[in-house]
């Protein structure tokens, strides 16, 4: 049964990858501002090219298929692009492909043929040379041929504000003994910092904490350009961008062209902001985020940029107003998803919590959609349909472990200086002494009683 559940999970993940592939393919053609003639030309161009599907296979997409995907997108959004999971049954287990990549990373001089031979020797069987080669090529683990001239890249600048945001993470100083990371997004055209936040980890939760408020305040960009760090390739970011209609672009490994603006901003952060931070006095991230926001808004945004000659905020405002997502759309975009099997009691478990769901779902593997910061509000979906909210039955954890708030732990209380056990011991000693003194003056006593040996009391 565990193997069946794992297979269902794998199919669902691959279906999600297919939907993301379809979305990225039609994203530009789905622009509502295009005329029918312009859209038709783009569809023909898509159909004329050879594409690489999510599993490394070269494919051609017919015009009819592209039109059908566009129709699905307009009518049902991202979820409508999800294929039935039976269409994406994996041929080669992901574990085997991961092992092939690990063998190549372990020794980059290994050829694809050598990797295949090692797999066959280790597993008793192995995928084809073509399958392994495509997988390594997709991960950019194949060395470029010697003597090939490097590509030349010219300077690029977006034509208008919110056409492209560039995001990255900066490793900062240690705050209260823990390293701080700055996630930031810079508008490529204006150099305005549209989103930023210092966090205690370089992960998708801290990334969302910087990007989500940026989208609410600065609007939705046409594209977001990021590197291949773990936080930026996380499915949570990919799903959020897809649901908001943002084209997510990853730079090519080893060739970070187009990232100069965010790197220049980070250099400015080091030279003008971090140099003034007294880390001995900064005890939590709130004490770092507050002055950083003030520095961005009062200094960086109001000083003429050396390349544009304009203030970044002024140059960005020239393109206003920008489309801003509704709170509900933003909330839905940044929700997480996990698969769970419904028990015979019509319950599901998530992070040690138990929830009641519809009895008709017993035995099914359902998708739970939730905000990682609020595990009391969970939507249940199966087969592309919503089955309402999961009713909390037993809640032991209100937030996902990865979504821990970064507020500082409460300071330990100041010591009172009271030693309770010493007080008790002192009181007992005092009572013993008083008992001795009283016995000395008992009426009719000719001789004082002998002093009590206190050592006997302690034995």
Coordinates of C-alpha atoms in Angstrom, one line a residue:
X1 CA 0.0 0.0 0.0
X2 CA 2.9 2.4 0.7
X3 CA 4.2 1.8 -2.8
X4 CA 0.8 2.7 -4.2
X5 CA 0.7 5.9 -2.2
X6 CA 4.2 6.8 -3.3
X7 CA 3.2 6.2 -6.9
X8 CA 0.2 8.4 -6.6
X9 CA 2.2 11.2 -5.0
X10 CA 4.8 10.9 -7.8
X11 CA 2.1 11.1 -10.5
X12 CA 0.5 14.2 -8.9
X13 CA 3.9 15.9 -8.7
X14 CA 4.6 15.1 -12.4
X15 CA 1.1 16.4 -13.3
X16 CA 2.0 19.6 -11.6
X17 CA 5.3 19.8 -13.6
X18 CA 3.3 19.3 -16.8
X19 CA 0.9 22.1 -15.9
X20 CA 3.8 24.5 -15.2
X21 CA 5.4 23.5 -18.6
X22 CA 2.1 24.3 -20.4
X23 CA 1.7 27.6 -18.5
X24 CA 5.2 28.8 -19.3
X25 CA 4.7 27.9 -23.0
X26 CA 1.4 29.9 -23.4
X27 CA 2.2 32.7 -20.9
X28 CA 3.0 35.4 -23.5
X29 CA 0.3 34.3 -25.9
X30 CA -2.3 34.5 -23.1
X31 CA -1.7 38.3 -22.7
X32 CA -5.2 39.8 -22.9
X33 CA -3.7 42.9 -24.5
X34 CA -2.8 41.0 -27.7
X35 CA -4.9 41.4 -30.8
X36 CA -6.1 38.2 -32.5
X37 CA -3.5 38.7 -35.2
X38 CA -0.7 39.1 -32.7
X39 CA -1.9 36.0 -30.7
X40 CA -2.1 33.9 -33.8
X41 CA 1.4 34.8 -34.8
X42 CA 2.7 33.8 -31.4
X43 CA 0.8 30.5 -31.5
X44 CA 2.3 29.7 -34.9
X45 CA 5.7 30.5 -33.5
X46 CA 5.2 28.2 -30.6
X47 CA 4.0 25.4 -32.8
X48 CA 7.0 25.9 -35.1
X49 CA 9.6 25.3 -32.4
X50 CA 10.9 22.2 -30.7
X51 CA 10.4 22.3 -27.0
X52 CA 11.9 20.3 -24.1
X53 CA 9.2 18.9 -21.9
X54 CA 9.5 18.7 -18.1
X55 CA 11.1 15.2 -18.4
X56 CA 13.8 16.1 -20.9
X57 CA 12.0 14.9 -24.0
X58 CA 12.0 17.1 -27.2
X59 CA 8.4 17.7 -28.3
X60 CA 6.5 19.7 -30.8
X61 CA 3.2 21.2 -29.8
X62 CA 0.5 21.7 -32.5
X63 CA -1.4 24.9 -33.0
X64 CA -4.6 23.2 -32.0
X65 CA -3.1 22.0 -28.7
X66 CA -1.8 25.5 -27.9
X67 CA -5.2 27.0 -28.6
X68 CA -6.8 24.4 -26.3
X69 CA -4.4 25.2 -23.5
X70 CA -5.1 28.9 -23.9
X71 CA -8.8 28.2 -23.7
X72 CA -8.3 26.1 -20.6
X73 CA -6.2 28.9 -19.0
X74 CA -8.8 31.5 -19.7
X75 CA -11.7 29.4 -18.3
X76 CA -10.0 27.7 -15.3
X77 CA -6.7 29.2 -14.6
X78 CA -3.6 27.2 -13.7
X79 CA -5.5 24.2 -12.3
X80 CA -7.2 23.7 -15.6
X81 CA -3.8 23.0 -17.2
X82 CA -3.3 20.0 -14.9
X83 CA -3.5 16.7 -16.9
X84 CA -5.1 13.6 -15.6
X85 CA -2.4 11.9 -13.5
X86 CA -2.7 8.7 -15.6
X87 CA -1.1 10.6 -18.5
X88 CA 2.1 11.2 -16.6
X89 CA 3.1 7.8 -15.2
X90 CA 6.8 7.9 -14.7
X91 CA 8.8 5.6 -16.8
X92 CA 12.1 5.9 -15.0
X93 CA 11.9 6.2 -11.2
X94 CA 12.9 9.6 -9.9
X95 CA 15.2 7.9 -7.4
X96 CA 17.2 6.4 -10.2
X97 CA 17.6 9.7 -12.1
X98 CA 18.6 11.4 -8.8
X99 CA 21.3 8.8 -8.3
X100 CA 22.5 9.3 -11.8
X101 CA 22.9 13.1 -11.1
X102 CA 24.6 12.4 -7.8
X103 CA 27.1 10.1 -9.6
X104 CA 27.9 12.8 -12.1
X105 CA 28.3 15.5 -9.4
X106 CA 30.5 13.2 -7.3
X107 CA 32.9 12.9 -10.2
X108 CA 32.3 15.4 -13.0
X109 CA 34.8 13.6 -15.3
X110 CA 32.4 10.6 -15.5
X111 CA 30.9 10.3 -19.0
X112 CA 27.2 9.5 -19.4
X113 CA 28.1 6.0 -20.5
X114 CA 30.1 5.5 -17.3
X115 CA 27.2 6.7 -15.2
X116 CA 24.9 4.2 -17.0
X117 CA 27.4 1.4 -16.4
X118 CA 27.6 2.2 -12.7
X119 CA 23.8 2.2 -12.4
X120 CA 23.5 -1.1 -14.1
X121 CA 26.2 -2.6 -11.8
X122 CA 24.6 -1.2 -8.7
X123 CA 20.9 -1.8 -9.4
X124 CA 21.1 -4.8 -11.7
X125 CA 19.5 -2.8 -14.4
X126 CA 19.6 0.8 -15.6
X127 CA 17.9 3.4 -17.8
X128 CA 18.9 3.9 -21.4
X129 CA 21.9 6.1 -22.3
X130 CA 19.4 8.6 -23.9
X131 CA 17.4 8.9 -20.8
X132 CA 20.4 9.6 -18.5
X133 CA 22.0 11.9 -21.0
X134 CA 18.8 14.0 -21.3
X135 CA 18.4 14.1 -17.5
X136 CA 22.1 15.3 -17.0
X137 CA 21.7 17.8 -19.8
X138 CA 18.5 19.2 -18.3
X139 CA 20.4 19.7 -15.0
X140 CA 23.3 21.3 -16.9
X141 CA 25.8 18.7 -15.6
X142 CA 27.4 18.0 -18.9
X143 CA 30.7 19.8 -19.6
X144 CA 30.7 22.0 -22.6
X145 CA 33.0 20.8 -25.4
X146 CA 36.6 22.2 -25.2
X147 CA 37.3 25.1 -27.5
X148 CA 33.7 26.3 -27.8
X149 CA 33.6 30.1 -27.7
X150 CA 31.7 31.5 -24.7
X151 CA 28.5 33.3 -25.4
X152 CA 28.5 37.1 -25.5
X153 CA 25.8 38.9 -23.7
X154 CA 24.9 42.6 -24.1
X155 CA 23.5 44.9 -21.4
X156 CA 19.8 44.5 -20.9
X157 CA 17.3 46.8 -19.3
X158 CA 13.5 46.3 -19.1
X159 CA 11.6 48.9 -21.2
X160 CA 9.1 49.9 -18.4
X161 CA 8.5 49.5 -14.7
X162 CA 7.2 46.1 -13.5
X163 CA 8.2 44.5 -16.7
X164 CA 10.8 42.5 -14.9
X165 CA 11.8 42.1 -11.2
X166 CA 15.2 40.6 -10.4
X167 CA 15.5 38.7 -7.1
X168 CA 18.3 37.3 -5.1
X169 CA 19.5 36.6 -1.5
X170 CA 22.4 38.3 0.3
X171 CA 24.3 36.5 3.2
X172 CA 24.5 39.1 6.0
X173 CA 25.9 39.3 9.5
X174 CA 25.2 37.2 12.5
X175 CA 22.4 38.5 14.6
X176 CA 22.0 37.0 18.1
X177 CA 24.4 34.2 17.1
X178 CA 22.5 33.3 13.9
X179 CA 23.2 34.3 10.3
X180 CA 20.8 36.8 8.7
X181 CA 19.8 36.6 5.0
X182 CA 18.4 39.4 2.9
X183 CA 15.8 38.5 0.2
X184 CA 15.4 41.4 -2.2
X185 CA 13.7 42.2 -5.5
X186 CA 14.8 45.1 -7.7
X187 CA 12.7 46.5 -10.6
X188 CA 15.0 46.1 -13.6
X189 CA 13.9 49.3 -15.3
X190 CA 13.9 51.8 -12.4
X191 CA 16.3 50.0 -9.9
X192 CA 13.6 50.5 -7.2
X193 CA 13.7 48.0 -4.4
X194 CA 10.1 46.6 -4.7
X195 CA 10.5 44.0 -2.0
X196 CA 12.9 43.1 0.8
X197 CA 13.1 41.3 4.1
X198 CA 15.9 40.1 6.4
X199 CA 15.3 36.5 7.6
X200 CA 16.9 33.8 9.6
X201 CA 17.1 31.2 6.8
X202 CA 17.6 31.0 3.1
X203 CA 14.4 29.2 2.3
X204 CA 11.0 29.5 0.6
X205 CA 9.3 30.8 3.7
X206 CA 11.6 33.7 4.1
X207 CA 11.4 34.3 0.3
X208 CA 7.7 34.5 0.4
X209 CA 7.9 36.9 3.3
X210 CA 9.7 39.3 1.0
X211 CA 7.8 38.7 -2.2
X212 CA 4.2 38.6 -1.0
X213 CA 4.1 42.1 0.5
X214 CA 5.9 43.4 -2.6
X215 CA 3.2 42.1 -4.8
X216 CA 0.5 43.6 -2.6
X217 CA 2.1 47.0 -2.5
X218 CA 3.9 47.3 -5.8
X219 CA 1.7 45.2 -8.1
X220 CA 2.2 42.1 -10.2
X221 CA 5.3 42.2 -12.6
X222 CA 5.2 40.5 -15.9
X223 CA 8.3 38.4 -15.0
X224 CA 10.6 37.6 -12.2
X225 CA 14.2 36.7 -12.9
X226 CA 16.0 34.6 -10.2
X227 CA 19.0 32.3 -9.9
X228 CA 18.9 28.5 -9.2
X229 CA 19.2 28.7 -5.4
X230 CA 17.1 26.2 -3.5
X231 CA 14.6 28.8 -2.4
X232 CA 14.1 30.1 -6.0
X233 CA 13.6 26.6 -7.5
X234 CA 11.1 25.5 -4.8
X235 CA 7.7 24.5 -6.2
X236 CA 6.0 27.0 -3.9
X237 CA 7.5 29.9 -5.8
X238 CA 6.8 28.3 -9.2
X239 CA 3.1 27.7 -8.2
X240 CA 2.7 31.2 -6.8
X241 CA 4.0 32.8 -10.0
X242 CA 1.9 30.6 -12.2
X243 CA -1.3 31.4 -10.3
X244 CA -0.7 35.1 -10.5
X245 CA 0.3 35.0 -14.2
X246 CA 4.0 35.9 -13.6
X247 CA 6.6 34.4 -15.9
X248 CA 9.3 32.9 -13.7
X249 CA 12.8 32.9 -15.3
X250 CA 15.9 31.2 -13.9
X251 CA 19.4 32.3 -14.9
X252 CA 21.6 29.7 -16.5
X253 CA 24.0 28.0 -14.1
X254 CA 27.5 29.5 -14.4
X255 CA 26.3 32.3 -16.7
X256 CA 24.5 34.8 -14.5
X257 CA 23.9 37.5 -17.2
X258 CA 21.3 40.1 -16.3
X259 CA 21.9 39.9 -12.6
X260 CA 24.3 42.9 -12.4
X261 CA 21.6 45.3 -11.0
X262 CA 20.7 43.2 -8.0
X263 CA 24.4 42.5 -7.3
X264 CA 25.2 46.2 -7.5
X265 CA 22.3 46.9 -5.0
X266 CA 23.8 44.3 -2.6
X267 CA 27.2 46.0 -2.9
X268 CA 25.5 49.3 -1.9
X269 CA 23.8 47.5 1.0
X270 CA 27.2 46.4 2.3
X271 CA 28.9 49.7 1.7
X272 CA 26.2 52.0 3.0
X273 CA 24.0 50.1 5.4
X274 CA 25.7 47.1 6.9
X275 CA 28.9 49.1 7.6
X276 CA 26.8 51.2 10.0
X277 CA 25.1 48.3 11.8
X278 CA 26.4 47.5 15.3
X279 CA 25.6 43.8 15.5
X280 CA 26.4 43.8 19.2
X281 CA 23.3 46.0 19.8
X282 CA 21.0 44.3 17.2
X283 CA 19.4 41.5 19.2
X284 CA 16.7 40.4 16.7
X285 CA 15.8 40.6 13.1
X286 CA 13.1 43.2 13.7
X287 CA 15.9 45.6 14.9
X288 CA 17.5 45.0 11.5
X289 CA 14.5 45.2 9.2
X290 CA 13.2 48.4 10.7
X291 CA 16.2 50.6 10.0
X292 CA 16.8 48.8 6.6
X293 CA 13.3 49.8 5.5
X294 CA 14.0 53.4 6.5
X295 CA 17.3 53.4 4.6
X296 CA 15.7 52.0 1.5
X297 CA 12.8 54.5 1.4
X298 CA 14.6 57.6 2.7
X299 CA 18.1 57.2 1.2
X300 CA 18.4 54.7 -1.6
X301 CA 15.0 55.5 -3.3
X302 CA 15.6 59.3 -3.1
X303 CA 19.1 59.4 -4.5
X304 CA 19.7 59.7 -8.2
X305 CA 21.0 56.4 -9.6
X306 CA 24.4 56.6 -11.4
X307 CA 23.1 54.8 -14.5
X308 CA 19.6 56.2 -15.0
X309 CA 20.2 59.7 -13.6
X310 CA 16.9 59.5 -11.8
X311 CA 15.7 58.6 -8.3
X312 CA 14.7 54.9 -8.4
X313 CA 11.3 55.5 -6.8
X314 CA 10.5 58.4 -9.1
X315 CA 11.4 56.4 -12.1
X316 CA 9.3 53.5 -10.9
X317 CA 6.3 55.7 -10.2
X318 CA 6.3 56.9 -13.8
X319 CA 4.7 53.7 -14.8
X320 CA 1.9 53.7 -12.2
X321 CA -0.8 52.6 -11.6
X322 CA 0.0 48.9 -11.7
X323 CA -2.4 45.9 -11.4
X324 CA -2.5 44.8 -7.8
X325 CA -3.8 41.3 -6.9
X326 CA -6.8 41.0 -4.6
X327 CA -6.1 39.8 -1.1
X328 CA -7.9 36.5 -1.8
X329 CA -5.8 35.9 -5.0
X330 CA -2.6 36.6 -3.1
X331 CA -3.6 34.3 -0.3
X332 CA -4.4 31.5 -2.7
X333 CA -1.2 31.9 -4.6
X334 CA 1.0 31.5 -1.6
X335 CA -0.8 28.5 -0.1
X336 CA 1.1 25.2 0.2
X337 CA 0.0 21.8 -1.0
X338 CA 0.5 18.3 0.4
X339 CA -1.0 14.9 -0.4
X340 CA -2.6 12.7 2.2
X341 CA -4.5 9.5 2.2
X342 CA -8.0 9.6 3.9
X343 CA -8.3 7.0 6.7
X344 CA -11.2 4.7 7.3
X345 CA -12.5 7.1 9.9
X346 CA -12.8 9.9 7.2
X347 CA -9.9 11.8 8.7
X348 CA -6.5 13.0 7.4
X349 CA -3.4 13.9 9.3
X350 CA -1.1 16.9 8.7
X351 CA 1.8 17.8 11.0
X352 CA 0.4 15.8 13.9
X353 CA -3.0 17.5 13.5
X354 CA -6.2 15.5 12.6
X355 CA -9.0 16.7 10.4
X356 CA -12.4 15.4 9.4
X357 CA -13.2 15.2 5.7
X358 CA -16.1 13.9 3.6
X359 CA -16.8 10.2 4.0
X360 CA -16.9 9.7 0.3
X361 CA -13.1 10.4 0.2
X362 CA -12.2 7.4 2.4
X363 CA -9.3 5.5 0.9
X364 CA -8.5 8.3 -1.5
X365 CA -5.3 10.4 -1.7
X366 CA -6.4 14.0 -1.5
X367 CA -4.6 17.3 -1.8
X368 CA -4.6 19.6 1.2
X369 CA -4.2 23.3 0.4
X370 CA -3.2 25.5 3.4
X371 CA -1.4 28.5 4.6
X372 CA 1.8 27.3 6.4
X373 CA 1.2 29.9 9.1
X374 CA -2.4 28.7 9.9
X375 CA -3.0 24.9 9.9
X376 CA -6.6 25.4 11.2
X377 CA -7.9 26.4 7.7
X378 CA -7.3 23.7 5.1
X379 CA -9.1 23.1 1.8
X380 CA -9.5 19.5 0.5
X381 CA -9.3 18.8 -3.2
X382 CA -9.5 15.5 -5.2
X383 CA -9.5 15.0 -8.9
X384 CA -9.4 18.7 -9.6
X385 CA -12.5 19.4 -7.5
X386 CA -12.9 21.1 -4.2
X387 CA -14.5 19.1 -1.3
X388 CA -14.7 22.0 1.1
X389 CA -12.8 22.6 4.3
X390 CA -11.2 20.0 6.5
X391 CA -12.8 20.3 9.9
X392 CA -10.2 20.4 12.7
X393 CA -10.6 17.5 15.0
X394 CA -7.4 17.6 17.1
X395 CA -4.9 20.5 16.7
X396 CA -1.5 20.2 18.3
X397 CA 0.4 22.5 15.9
X398 CA -1.0 25.7 14.5
X399 CA 1.8 26.5 12.0
X400 CA 4.0 24.4 9.8
X401 CA 7.5 23.7 11.3
X402 CA 9.1 25.5 8.4
X403 CA 7.0 28.6 9.1
X404 CA 8.3 29.4 12.5
X405 CA 7.9 33.2 13.3
X406 CA 11.2 35.0 13.7
X407 CA 10.2 36.9 16.7
X408 CA 12.8 36.6 19.5
X409 CA 12.2 34.1 22.2
X410 CA 11.1 35.7 25.5
X411 CA 14.0 36.8 27.6
X412 CA 14.6 34.7 30.7
X413 CA 13.1 36.4 33.8
X414 CA 15.5 38.3 36.1
X415 CA 16.7 36.2 39.1
X416 CA 15.0 37.2 42.3
X417 CA 17.9 36.1 44.5
X418 CA 15.6 34.0 46.6
X419 CA 16.9 30.5 47.6
X420 CA 13.8 28.7 48.7
X421 CA 15.6 25.6 50.1
X422 CA 18.0 27.8 52.1
X423 CA 15.1 29.7 53.6
X424 CA 13.5 26.4 54.7
X425 CA 16.8 25.2 56.2
X426 CA 17.3 28.5 58.0
X427 CA 13.8 28.4 59.4
X428 CA 14.3 24.8 60.7
X429 CA 17.6 25.7 62.3
X430 CA 15.9 28.7 64.0
X431 CA 13.1 26.6 65.4
X432 CA 15.6 24.1 66.8
X433 CA 17.5 26.8 68.5
X434 CA 14.3 28.3 70.0
X435 CA 13.3 24.8 71.3
X436 CA 16.7 24.5 73.1
X437 CA 16.3 28.0 74.7
X438 CA 12.8 27.3 75.9
X439 CA 13.8 24.0 77.6
X440 CA 16.5 25.8 79.6
X441 CA 13.8 27.9 81.4
X442 CA 11.3 25.1 82.1
X443 CA 9.6 25.6 85.6
X444 CA 11.0 23.3 88.3
X445 CA 14.1 22.4 86.3
X446 CA 17.1 22.3 88.7
X447 CA 19.6 21.7 86.0
X448 CA 19.5 23.0 82.5
X449 CA 18.8 20.4 80.0
X450 CA 21.7 19.3 77.9
X451 CA 22.0 21.0 74.6
X452 CA 20.6 19.0 71.7
X453 CA 23.2 17.6 69.4
X454 CA 22.2 19.1 66.1
X455 CA 24.4 16.6 64.3
X456 CA 22.0 13.9 65.3
X457 CA 19.2 15.7 63.7
X458 CA 21.0 15.7 60.3
X459 CA 22.0 12.0 60.4

